[in-house]
Coordinates of N, CA and C and ligand atoms in Angstrom, one line a residue:
X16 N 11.7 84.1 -4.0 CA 11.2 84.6 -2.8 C 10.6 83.5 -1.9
X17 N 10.1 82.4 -2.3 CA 9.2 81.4 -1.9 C 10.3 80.8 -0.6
X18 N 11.5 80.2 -1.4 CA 12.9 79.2 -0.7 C 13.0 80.7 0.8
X19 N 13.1 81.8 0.3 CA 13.1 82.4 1.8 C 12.2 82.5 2.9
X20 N 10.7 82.3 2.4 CA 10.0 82.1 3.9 C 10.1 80.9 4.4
X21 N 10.8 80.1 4.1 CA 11.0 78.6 4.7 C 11.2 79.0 6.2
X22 N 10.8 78.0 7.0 CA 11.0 77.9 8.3 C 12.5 77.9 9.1
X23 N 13.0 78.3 9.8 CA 14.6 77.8 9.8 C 14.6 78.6 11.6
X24 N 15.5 77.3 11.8 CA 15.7 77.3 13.5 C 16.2 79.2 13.8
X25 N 15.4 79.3 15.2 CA 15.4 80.6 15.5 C 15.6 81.5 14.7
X26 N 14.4 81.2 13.5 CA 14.5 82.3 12.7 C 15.4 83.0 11.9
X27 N 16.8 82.4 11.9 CA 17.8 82.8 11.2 C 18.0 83.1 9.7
X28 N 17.3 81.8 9.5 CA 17.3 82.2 7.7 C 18.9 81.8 7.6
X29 N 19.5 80.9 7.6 CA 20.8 80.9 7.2 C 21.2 80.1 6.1
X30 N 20.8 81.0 4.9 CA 20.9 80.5 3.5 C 20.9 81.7 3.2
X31 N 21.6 81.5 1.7 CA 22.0 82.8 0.5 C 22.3 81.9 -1.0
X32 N 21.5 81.9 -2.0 CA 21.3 81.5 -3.0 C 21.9 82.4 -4.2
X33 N 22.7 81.7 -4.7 CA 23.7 82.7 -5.8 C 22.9 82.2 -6.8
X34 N 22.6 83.3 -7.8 CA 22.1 82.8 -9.0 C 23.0 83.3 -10.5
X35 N 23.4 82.6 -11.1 CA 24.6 82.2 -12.1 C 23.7 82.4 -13.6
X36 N 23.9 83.7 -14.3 CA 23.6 83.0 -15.8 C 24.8 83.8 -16.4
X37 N 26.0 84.2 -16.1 CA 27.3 84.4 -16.6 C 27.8 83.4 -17.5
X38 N 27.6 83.4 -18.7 CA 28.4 82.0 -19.3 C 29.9 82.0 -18.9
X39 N 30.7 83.0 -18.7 CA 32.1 82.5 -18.0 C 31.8 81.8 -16.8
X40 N 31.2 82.3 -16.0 CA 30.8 81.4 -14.7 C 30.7 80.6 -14.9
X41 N 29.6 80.0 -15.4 CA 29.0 78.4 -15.7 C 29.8 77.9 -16.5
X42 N 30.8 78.5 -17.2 CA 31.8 77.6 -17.6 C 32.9 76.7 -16.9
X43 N 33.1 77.8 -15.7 CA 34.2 77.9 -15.2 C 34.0 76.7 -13.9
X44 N 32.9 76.5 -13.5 CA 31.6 75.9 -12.6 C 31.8 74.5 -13.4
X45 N 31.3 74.7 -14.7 CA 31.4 72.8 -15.4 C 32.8 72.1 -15.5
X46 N 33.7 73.0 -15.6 CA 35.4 72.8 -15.8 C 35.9 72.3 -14.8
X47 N 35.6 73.1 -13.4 CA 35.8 71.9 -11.9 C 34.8 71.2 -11.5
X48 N 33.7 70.8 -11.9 CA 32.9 70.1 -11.2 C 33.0 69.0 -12.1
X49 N 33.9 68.6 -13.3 CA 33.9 67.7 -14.2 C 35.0 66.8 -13.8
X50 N 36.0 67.7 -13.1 CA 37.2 67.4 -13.1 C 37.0 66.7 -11.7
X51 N 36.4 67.0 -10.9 CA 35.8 66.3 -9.7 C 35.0 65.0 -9.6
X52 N 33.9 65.3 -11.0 CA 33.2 64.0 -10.9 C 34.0 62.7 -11.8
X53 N 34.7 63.2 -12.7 CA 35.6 62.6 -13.1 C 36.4 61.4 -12.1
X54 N 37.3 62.0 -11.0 CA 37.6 61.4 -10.4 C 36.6 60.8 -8.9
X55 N 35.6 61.2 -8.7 CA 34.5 60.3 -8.4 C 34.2 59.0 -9.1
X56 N 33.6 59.2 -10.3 CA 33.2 57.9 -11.0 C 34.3 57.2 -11.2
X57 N 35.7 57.5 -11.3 CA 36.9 56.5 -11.9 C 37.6 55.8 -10.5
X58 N 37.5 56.9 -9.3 CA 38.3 56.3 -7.9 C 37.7 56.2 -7.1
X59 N 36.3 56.7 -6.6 CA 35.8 57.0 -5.4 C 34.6 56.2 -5.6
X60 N 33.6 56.1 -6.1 CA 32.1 56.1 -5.6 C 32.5 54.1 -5.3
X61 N 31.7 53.8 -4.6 CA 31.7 52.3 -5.0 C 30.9 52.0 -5.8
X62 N 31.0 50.3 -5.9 CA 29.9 49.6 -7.0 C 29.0 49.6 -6.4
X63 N 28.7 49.6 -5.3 CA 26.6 49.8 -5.1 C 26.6 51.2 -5.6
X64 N 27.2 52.1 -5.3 CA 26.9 53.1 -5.9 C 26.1 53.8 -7.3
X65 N 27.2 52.8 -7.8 CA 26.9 52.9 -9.4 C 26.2 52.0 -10.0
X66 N 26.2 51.3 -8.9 CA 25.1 50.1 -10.1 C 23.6 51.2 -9.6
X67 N 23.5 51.7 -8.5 CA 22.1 52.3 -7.8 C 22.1 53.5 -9.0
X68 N 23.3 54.1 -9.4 CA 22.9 55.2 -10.7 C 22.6 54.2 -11.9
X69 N 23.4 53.4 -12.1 CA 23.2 52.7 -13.7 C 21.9 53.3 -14.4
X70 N 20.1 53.0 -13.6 CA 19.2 53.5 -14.5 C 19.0 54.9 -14.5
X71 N 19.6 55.7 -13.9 CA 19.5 57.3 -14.0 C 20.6 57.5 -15.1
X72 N 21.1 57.0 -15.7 CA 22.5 56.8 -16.6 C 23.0 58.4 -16.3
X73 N 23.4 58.4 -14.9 CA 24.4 59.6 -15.1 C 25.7 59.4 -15.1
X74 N 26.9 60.1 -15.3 CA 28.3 60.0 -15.7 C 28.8 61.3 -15.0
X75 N 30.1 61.3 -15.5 CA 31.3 62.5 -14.9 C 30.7 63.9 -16.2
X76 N 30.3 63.6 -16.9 CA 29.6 64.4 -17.6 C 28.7 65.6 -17.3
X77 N 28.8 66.8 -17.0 CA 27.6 67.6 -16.4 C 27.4 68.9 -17.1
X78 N 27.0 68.8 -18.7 CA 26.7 69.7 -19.2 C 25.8 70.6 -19.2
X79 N 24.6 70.2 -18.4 CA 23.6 70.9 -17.6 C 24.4 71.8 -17.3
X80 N 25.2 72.1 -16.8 CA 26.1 73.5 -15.6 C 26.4 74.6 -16.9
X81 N 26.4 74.1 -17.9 CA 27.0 75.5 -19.0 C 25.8 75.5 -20.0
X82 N 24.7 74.4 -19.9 CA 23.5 74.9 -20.7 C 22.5 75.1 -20.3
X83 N 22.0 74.9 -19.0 CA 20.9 75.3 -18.4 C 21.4 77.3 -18.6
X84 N 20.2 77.6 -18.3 CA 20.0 79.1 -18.7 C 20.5 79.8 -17.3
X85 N 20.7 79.2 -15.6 CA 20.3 80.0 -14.6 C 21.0 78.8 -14.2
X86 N 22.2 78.6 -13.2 CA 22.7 77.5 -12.1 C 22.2 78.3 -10.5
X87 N 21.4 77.9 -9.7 CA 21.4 78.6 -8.6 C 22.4 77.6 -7.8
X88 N 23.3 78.6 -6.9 CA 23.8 77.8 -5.8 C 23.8 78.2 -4.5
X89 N 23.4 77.2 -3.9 CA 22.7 77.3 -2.4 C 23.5 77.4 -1.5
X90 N 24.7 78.2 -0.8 CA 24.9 78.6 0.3 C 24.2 78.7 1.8
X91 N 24.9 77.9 2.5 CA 24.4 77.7 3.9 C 25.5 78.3 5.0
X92 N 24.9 79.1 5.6 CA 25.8 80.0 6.8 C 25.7 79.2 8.0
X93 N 26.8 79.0 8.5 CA 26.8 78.5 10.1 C 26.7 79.0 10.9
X94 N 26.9 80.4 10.5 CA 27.0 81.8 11.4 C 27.0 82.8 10.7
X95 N 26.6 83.6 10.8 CA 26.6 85.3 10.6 C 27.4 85.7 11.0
X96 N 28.1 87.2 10.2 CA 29.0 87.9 11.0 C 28.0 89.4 11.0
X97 N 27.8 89.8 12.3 CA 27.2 91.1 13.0 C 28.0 92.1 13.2
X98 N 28.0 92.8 13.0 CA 28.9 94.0 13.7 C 30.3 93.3 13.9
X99 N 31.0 92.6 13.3 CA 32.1 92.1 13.4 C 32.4 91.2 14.1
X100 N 30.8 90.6 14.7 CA 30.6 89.4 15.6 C 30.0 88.3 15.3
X101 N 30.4 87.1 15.1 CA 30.1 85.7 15.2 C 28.7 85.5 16.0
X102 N 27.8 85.2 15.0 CA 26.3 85.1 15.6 C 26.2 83.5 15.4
X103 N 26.2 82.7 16.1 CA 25.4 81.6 15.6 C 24.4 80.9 15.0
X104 N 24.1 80.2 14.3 CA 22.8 79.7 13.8 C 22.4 78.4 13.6
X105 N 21.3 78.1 14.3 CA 20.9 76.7 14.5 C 20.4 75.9 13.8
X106 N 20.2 74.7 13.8 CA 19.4 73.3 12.5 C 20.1 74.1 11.3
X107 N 21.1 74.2 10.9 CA 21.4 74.6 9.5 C 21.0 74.0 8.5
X108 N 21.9 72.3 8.4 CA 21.5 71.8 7.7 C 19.6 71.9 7.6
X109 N 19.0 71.5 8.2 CA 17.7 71.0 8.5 C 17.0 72.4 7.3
X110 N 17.2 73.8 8.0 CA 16.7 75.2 7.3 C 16.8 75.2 6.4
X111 N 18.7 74.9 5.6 CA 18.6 74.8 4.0 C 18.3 73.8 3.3
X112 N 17.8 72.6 3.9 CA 17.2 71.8 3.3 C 15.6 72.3 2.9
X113 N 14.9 72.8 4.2 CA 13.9 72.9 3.8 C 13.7 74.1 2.8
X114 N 14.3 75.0 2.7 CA 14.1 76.2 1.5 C 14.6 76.0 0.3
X115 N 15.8 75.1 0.1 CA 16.0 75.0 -1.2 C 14.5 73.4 -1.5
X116 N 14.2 73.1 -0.7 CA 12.8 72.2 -1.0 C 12.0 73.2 -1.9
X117 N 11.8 74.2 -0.8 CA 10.7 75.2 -1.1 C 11.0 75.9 -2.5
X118 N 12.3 76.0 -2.5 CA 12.7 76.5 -3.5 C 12.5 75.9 -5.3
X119 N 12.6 74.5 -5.1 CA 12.3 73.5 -6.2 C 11.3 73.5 -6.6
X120 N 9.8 73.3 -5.6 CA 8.8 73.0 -5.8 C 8.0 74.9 -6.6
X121 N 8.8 75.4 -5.8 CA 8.1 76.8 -6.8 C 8.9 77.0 -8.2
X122 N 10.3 76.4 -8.4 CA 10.7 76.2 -9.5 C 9.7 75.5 -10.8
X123 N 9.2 74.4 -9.9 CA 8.2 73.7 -11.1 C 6.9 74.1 -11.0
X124 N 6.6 74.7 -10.0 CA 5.3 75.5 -10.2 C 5.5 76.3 -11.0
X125 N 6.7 77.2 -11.3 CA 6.5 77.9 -12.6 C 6.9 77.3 -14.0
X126 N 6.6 76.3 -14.0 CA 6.9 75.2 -14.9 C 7.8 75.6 -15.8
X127 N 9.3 75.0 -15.0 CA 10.5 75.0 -15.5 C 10.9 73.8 -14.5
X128 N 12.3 73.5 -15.3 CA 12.7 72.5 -14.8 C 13.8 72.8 -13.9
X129 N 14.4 71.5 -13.1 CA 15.9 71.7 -11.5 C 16.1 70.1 -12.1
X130 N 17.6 70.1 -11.5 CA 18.2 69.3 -10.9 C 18.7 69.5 -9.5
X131 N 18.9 68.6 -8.7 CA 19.3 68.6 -7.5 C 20.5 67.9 -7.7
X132 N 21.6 69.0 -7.6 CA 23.3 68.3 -7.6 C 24.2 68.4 -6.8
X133 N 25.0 67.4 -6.8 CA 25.7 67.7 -5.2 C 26.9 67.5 -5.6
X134 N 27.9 68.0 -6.3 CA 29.2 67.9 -6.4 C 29.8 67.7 -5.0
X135 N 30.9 66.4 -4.6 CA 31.8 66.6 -3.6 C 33.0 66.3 -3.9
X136 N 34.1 67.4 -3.3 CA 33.9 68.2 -2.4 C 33.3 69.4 -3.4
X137 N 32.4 70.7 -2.6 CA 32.3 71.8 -3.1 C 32.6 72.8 -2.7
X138 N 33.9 72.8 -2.3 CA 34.8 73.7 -2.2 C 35.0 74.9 -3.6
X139 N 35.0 74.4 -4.6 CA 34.9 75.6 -5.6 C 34.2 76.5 -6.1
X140 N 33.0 76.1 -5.6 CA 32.1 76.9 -6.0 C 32.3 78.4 -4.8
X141 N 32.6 77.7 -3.5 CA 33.0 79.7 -2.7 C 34.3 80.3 -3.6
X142 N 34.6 79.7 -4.3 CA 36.3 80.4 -5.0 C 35.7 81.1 -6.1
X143 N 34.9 80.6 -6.7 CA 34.4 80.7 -8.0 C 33.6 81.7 -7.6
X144 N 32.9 82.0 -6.7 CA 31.9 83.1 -6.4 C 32.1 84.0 -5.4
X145 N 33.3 83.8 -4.8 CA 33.8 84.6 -4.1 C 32.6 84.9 -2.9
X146 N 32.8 83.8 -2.6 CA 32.1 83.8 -1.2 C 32.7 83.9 0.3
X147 N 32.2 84.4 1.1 CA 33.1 84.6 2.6 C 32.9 83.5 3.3
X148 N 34.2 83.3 4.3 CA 34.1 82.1 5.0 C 33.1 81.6 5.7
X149 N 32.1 81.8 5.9 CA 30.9 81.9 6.9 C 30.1 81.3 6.1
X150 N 30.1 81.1 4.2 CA 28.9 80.1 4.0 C 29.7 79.5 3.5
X151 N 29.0 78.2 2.8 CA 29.5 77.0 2.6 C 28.3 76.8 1.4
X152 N 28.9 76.3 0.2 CA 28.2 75.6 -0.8 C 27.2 74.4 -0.3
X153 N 26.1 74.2 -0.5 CA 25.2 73.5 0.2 C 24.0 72.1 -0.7
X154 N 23.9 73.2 -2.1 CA 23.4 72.2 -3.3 C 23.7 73.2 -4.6
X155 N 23.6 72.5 -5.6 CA 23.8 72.8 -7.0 C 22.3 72.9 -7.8
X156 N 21.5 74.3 -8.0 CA 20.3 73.6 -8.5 C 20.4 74.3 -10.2
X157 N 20.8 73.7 -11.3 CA 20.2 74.1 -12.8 C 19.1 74.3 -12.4
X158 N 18.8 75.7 -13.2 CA 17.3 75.8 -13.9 C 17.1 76.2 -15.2
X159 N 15.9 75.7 -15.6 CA 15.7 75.7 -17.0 C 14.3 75.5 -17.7
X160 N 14.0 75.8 -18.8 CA 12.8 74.8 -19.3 C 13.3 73.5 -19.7
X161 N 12.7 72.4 -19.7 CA 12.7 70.5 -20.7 C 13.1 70.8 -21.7
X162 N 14.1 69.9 -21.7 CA 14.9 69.6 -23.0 C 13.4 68.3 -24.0
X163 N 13.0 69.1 -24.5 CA 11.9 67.7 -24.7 C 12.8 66.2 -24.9
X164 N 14.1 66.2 -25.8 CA 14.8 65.3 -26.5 C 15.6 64.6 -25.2
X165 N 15.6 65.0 -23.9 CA 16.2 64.6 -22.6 C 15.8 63.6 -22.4
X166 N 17.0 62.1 -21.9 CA 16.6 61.0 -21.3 C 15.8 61.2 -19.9
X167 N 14.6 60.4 -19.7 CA 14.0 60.5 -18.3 C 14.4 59.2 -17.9
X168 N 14.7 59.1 -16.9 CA 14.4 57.9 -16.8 C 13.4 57.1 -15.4
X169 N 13.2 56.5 -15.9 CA 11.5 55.8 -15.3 C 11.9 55.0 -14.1
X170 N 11.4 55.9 -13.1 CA 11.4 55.6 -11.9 C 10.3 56.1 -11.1
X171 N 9.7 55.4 -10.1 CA 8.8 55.5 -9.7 C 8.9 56.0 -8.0
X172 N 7.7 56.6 -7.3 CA 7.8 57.1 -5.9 C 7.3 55.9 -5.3
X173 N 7.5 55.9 -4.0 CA 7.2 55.0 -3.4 C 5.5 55.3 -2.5
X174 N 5.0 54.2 -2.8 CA 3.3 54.5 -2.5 C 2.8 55.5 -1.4
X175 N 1.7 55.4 -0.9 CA 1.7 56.2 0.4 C 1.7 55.7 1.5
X176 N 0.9 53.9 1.1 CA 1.4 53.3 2.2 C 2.5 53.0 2.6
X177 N 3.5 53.1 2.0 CA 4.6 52.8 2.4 C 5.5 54.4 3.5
X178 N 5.0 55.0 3.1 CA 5.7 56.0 4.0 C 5.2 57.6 4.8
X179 N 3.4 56.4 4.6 CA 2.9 56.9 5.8 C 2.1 56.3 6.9
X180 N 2.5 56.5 7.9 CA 2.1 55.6 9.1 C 1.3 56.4 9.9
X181 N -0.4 55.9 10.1 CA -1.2 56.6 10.9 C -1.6 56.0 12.1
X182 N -1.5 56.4 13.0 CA -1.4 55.7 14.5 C -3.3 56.2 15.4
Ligands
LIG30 C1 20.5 65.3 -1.7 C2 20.4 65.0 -3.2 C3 21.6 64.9 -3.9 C4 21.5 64.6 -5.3 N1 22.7 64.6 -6.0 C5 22.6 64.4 -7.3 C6 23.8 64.5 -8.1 O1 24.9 64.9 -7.6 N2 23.7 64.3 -9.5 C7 22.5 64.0 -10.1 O2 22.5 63.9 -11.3 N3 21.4 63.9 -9.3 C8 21.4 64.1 -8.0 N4 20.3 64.0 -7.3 C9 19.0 63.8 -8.0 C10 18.4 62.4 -7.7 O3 19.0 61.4 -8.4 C11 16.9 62.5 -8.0 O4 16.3 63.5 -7.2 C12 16.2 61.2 -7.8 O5 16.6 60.2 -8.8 C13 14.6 61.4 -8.0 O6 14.3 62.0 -9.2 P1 13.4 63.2 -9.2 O7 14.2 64.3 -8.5 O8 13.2 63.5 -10.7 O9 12.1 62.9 -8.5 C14 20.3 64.3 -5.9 C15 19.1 64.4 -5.1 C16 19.2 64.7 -3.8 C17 17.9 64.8 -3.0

């Protein structure tokens, strides 16, 4: 409920959050999104790319999608359909950015864990959930409790002076 009072241009609210603990689902979810990242890491990303993953050591690998307990996926509407009418909806991106934020930070307030994943393209995930043309797959979030035995890897935020500026 939190990710929905997010703020979003003229009030639209144009997000819809599927939430997945079907193990055929999330099977079916890790089966194309493997097959996808697969051919990401082998043809597509560049070498800055990957050297900039190197210390997060991730790979075409995304077993999180079939063992996390709950995959939410974030759908973003461009428009609404009303009474059989095409409503528009404004700052999309901008709205579902900010709720699936909102949405994360109450995820670890209830102390459990997310990933923020972005399979491209994500085109399968509306096939896979049978979604209508109007939204659009938007982010990928696992949830779960810590794997305590999970690599972290050590990275740091960047200070406050660095990215905040008081005038
Ligand atoms: C827009 C966005 C897309 C991301 N996509 C991926 C992804 O596809 N796969 C992945 O493993 N992590 C992904 N991440 C996670 C980032 O690597 C991670 O947020 C970053 O390293 C900081 O770590 P933290 O979230 O633990 O603070 C993404 C994060 C953001 C904000």
């Amino acid at each position: 409920m939190t990710a929905s009072t997010a703020p979003s241009g003229a009030n639209k609210q144009p997000w819809v959050f599927c939430a997945v603990s079907d193990p055929d689902i999330k099977k079916r979810i890790r089966k194309e999104a493997e097959k996808i990242e697969y051919d990401a890491y082998t043809n597509k990303m560049s070498d800055e790319w990957k050297n900039d993953l190197e210390r997060l050591r991730t790979n075409w690998k995304k077993e999180f999608l079939d063992t996390a307990p709950w995959i939410i996926v974030v759908f973003k509407k461009s428009y609404d359909i009303i009474d059989g009418q095409k409503k528009k909806n404004y700052y999309v991106n901008e709205s579902v950015g900010l709720a699936t934020g909102l949405l994360i930070a109450a995820i670890h307030n209830a102390g459990l864990t997310s990933l923020t994943y972005t399979p491209s393209p994500m085109g399968f995930l509306s096939q896979i959930l049978n979604r209508p043309e109007n939204e659009k797959p938007y982010m990928v979030i696992p949830v779960g409790y810590r794997d305590e035995n999970a690599f972290l890897p050590d990275i740091e935020k960047k200070k406050e002076k660095e990215v905040i500026i008081f005038y």
